[in-house]
Coordinates of C-alpha atoms in Angstrom, one line a residue:
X1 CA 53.3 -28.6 33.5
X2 CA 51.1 -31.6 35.0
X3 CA 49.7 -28.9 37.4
X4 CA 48.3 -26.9 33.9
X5 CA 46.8 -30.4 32.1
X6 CA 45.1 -30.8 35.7
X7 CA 43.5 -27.4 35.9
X8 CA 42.3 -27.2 32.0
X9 CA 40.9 -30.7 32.4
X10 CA 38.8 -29.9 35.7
X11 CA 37.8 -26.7 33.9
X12 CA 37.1 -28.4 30.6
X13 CA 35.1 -30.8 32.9
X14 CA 33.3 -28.5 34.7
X15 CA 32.2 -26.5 31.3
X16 CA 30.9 -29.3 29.9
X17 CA 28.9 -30.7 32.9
X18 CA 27.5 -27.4 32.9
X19 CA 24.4 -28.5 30.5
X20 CA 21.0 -28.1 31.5
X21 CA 18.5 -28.9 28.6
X22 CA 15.5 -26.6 29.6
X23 CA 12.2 -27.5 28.0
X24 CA 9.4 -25.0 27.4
X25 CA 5.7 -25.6 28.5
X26 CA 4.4 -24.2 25.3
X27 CA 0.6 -23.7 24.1
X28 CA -0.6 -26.6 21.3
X29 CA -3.1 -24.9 19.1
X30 CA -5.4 -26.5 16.0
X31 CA -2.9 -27.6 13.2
X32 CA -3.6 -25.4 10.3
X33 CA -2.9 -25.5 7.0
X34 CA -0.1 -24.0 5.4
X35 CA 0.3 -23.2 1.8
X36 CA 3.3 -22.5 -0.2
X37 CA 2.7 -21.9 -3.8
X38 CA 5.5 -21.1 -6.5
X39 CA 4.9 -20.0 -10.5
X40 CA 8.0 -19.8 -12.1
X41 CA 8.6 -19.0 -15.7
X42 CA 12.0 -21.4 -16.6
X43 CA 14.4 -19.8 -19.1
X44 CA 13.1 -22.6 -21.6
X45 CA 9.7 -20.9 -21.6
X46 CA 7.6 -23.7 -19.8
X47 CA 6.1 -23.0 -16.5
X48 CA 7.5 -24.8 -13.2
X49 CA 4.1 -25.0 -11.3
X50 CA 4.1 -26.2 -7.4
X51 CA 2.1 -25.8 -4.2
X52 CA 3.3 -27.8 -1.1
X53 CA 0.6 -28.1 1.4
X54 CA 1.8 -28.5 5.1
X55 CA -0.2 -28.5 8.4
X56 CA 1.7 -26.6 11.3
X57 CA 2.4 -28.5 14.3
X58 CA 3.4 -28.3 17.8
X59 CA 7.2 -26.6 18.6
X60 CA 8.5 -29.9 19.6
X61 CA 7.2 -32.4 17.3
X62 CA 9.3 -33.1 14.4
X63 CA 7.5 -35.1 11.8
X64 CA 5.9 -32.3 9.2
X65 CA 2.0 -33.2 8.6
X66 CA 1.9 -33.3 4.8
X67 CA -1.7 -32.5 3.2
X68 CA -2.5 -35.5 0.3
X69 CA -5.9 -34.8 0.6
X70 CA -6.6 -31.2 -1.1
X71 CA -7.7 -29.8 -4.6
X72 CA -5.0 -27.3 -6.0
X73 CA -6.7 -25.0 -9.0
X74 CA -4.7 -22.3 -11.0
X75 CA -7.7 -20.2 -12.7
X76 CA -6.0 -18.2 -15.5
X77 CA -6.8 -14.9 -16.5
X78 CA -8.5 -16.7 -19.8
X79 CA -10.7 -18.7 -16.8
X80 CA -9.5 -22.0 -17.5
X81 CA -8.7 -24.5 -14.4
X82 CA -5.8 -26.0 -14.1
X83 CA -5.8 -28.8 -11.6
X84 CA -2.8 -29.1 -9.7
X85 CA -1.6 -33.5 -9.1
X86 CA 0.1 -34.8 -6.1
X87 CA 3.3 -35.8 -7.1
X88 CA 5.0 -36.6 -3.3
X89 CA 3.5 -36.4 -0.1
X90 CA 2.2 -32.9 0.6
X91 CA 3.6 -31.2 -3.0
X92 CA 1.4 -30.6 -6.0
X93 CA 2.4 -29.7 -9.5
X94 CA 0.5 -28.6 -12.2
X95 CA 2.6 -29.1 -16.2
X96 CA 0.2 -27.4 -18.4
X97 CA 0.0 -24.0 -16.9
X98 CA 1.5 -21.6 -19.3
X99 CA 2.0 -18.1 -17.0
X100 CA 2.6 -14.3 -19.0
X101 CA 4.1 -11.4 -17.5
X102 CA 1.2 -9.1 -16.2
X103 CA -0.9 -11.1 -16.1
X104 CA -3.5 -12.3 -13.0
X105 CA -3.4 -16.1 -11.5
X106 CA -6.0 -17.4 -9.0
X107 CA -4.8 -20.1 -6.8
X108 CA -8.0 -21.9 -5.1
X109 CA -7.3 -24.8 -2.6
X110 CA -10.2 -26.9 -1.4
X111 CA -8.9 -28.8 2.3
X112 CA -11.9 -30.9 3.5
X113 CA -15.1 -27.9 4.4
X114 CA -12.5 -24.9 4.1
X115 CA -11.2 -22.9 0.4
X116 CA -8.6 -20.6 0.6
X117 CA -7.8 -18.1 -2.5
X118 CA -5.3 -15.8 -3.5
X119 CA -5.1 -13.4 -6.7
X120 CA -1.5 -13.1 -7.8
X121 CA -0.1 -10.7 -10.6
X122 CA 2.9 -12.8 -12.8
X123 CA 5.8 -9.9 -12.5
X124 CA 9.2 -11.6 -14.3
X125 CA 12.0 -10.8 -12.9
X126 CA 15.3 -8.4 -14.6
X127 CA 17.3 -10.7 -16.5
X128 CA 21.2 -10.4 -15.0
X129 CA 23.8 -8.6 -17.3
X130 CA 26.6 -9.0 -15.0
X131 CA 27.5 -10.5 -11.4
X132 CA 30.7 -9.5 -9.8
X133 CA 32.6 -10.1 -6.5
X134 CA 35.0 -8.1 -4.7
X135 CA 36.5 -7.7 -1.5
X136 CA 36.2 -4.7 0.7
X137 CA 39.3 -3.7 2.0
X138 CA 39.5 -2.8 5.7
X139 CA 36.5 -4.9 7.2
X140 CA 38.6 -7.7 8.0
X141 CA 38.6 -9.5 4.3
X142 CA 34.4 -9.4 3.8
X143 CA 33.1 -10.0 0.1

């Protein structure tokens, strides 16, 4: 017995010493900016508006470069701007854009000398009539 407790402890000793952290000598290029932009149409009919604005870093570097700096624009199909206000760091909302279905958005961000657009069609989404589970039989108990 003492001879079994000795082996699985030198082998449970030896797996475990076995770690070798390897890091890779990666390529750093320019941060640039990322944008992620949501227009959602709540079940209450008012809009949820919001556009966080990130800059990409480095593969090892943690801390996630938020962009407080930018203009955030919706330009709705009637032409009207609405400006977007930093609520937290890096994430914009906007409260008095009022989005219909089929209908085209412009999103315009102004970063320092660079503007980036995109043109966006509002598409809703089919409302659920029913959501069911049930287990397949024969796959080892998967839902």
């Amino acid at each position: 017995m003492m001879k079994k407790i000795f082996t699985l402890l030198v082998v449970s000793i030896c797996i475990i010493s076995c770690e070798d952290v390897i890091e890779l000598d990666l390529n750093n290029a320019a941060p640039r900016l990322v944008i992620d932009a949501a227009l959602e149409l709540q079940e209450d009919g008012f809009t949820e508006a919001t556009v966080l604005l990130t800059r990409s870093s480095a593969f090892y570097q943690e801390e996630i470069l938020f962009v407080d700096d930018a203009s955030v624009i919706v330009t709705d199909p009637s032409g009207t701007d609405h400006t977007f206000i930093l609520t937290n760091p890096g994430l914009y909302k906007n409260v008095t854009l009022n989005i219909q279905d089929g209908e085209s958005y412009v999103l315009t961000v102004i970063d320092g000398d660079d503007i980036y657009t995109a043109t966006q069609e509002f598409i809703s989404t089919v409302p659920y009539s029913r959501v069911e589970q049930s287990e397949i039989t024969g796959f080892g108990g998967f839902y």
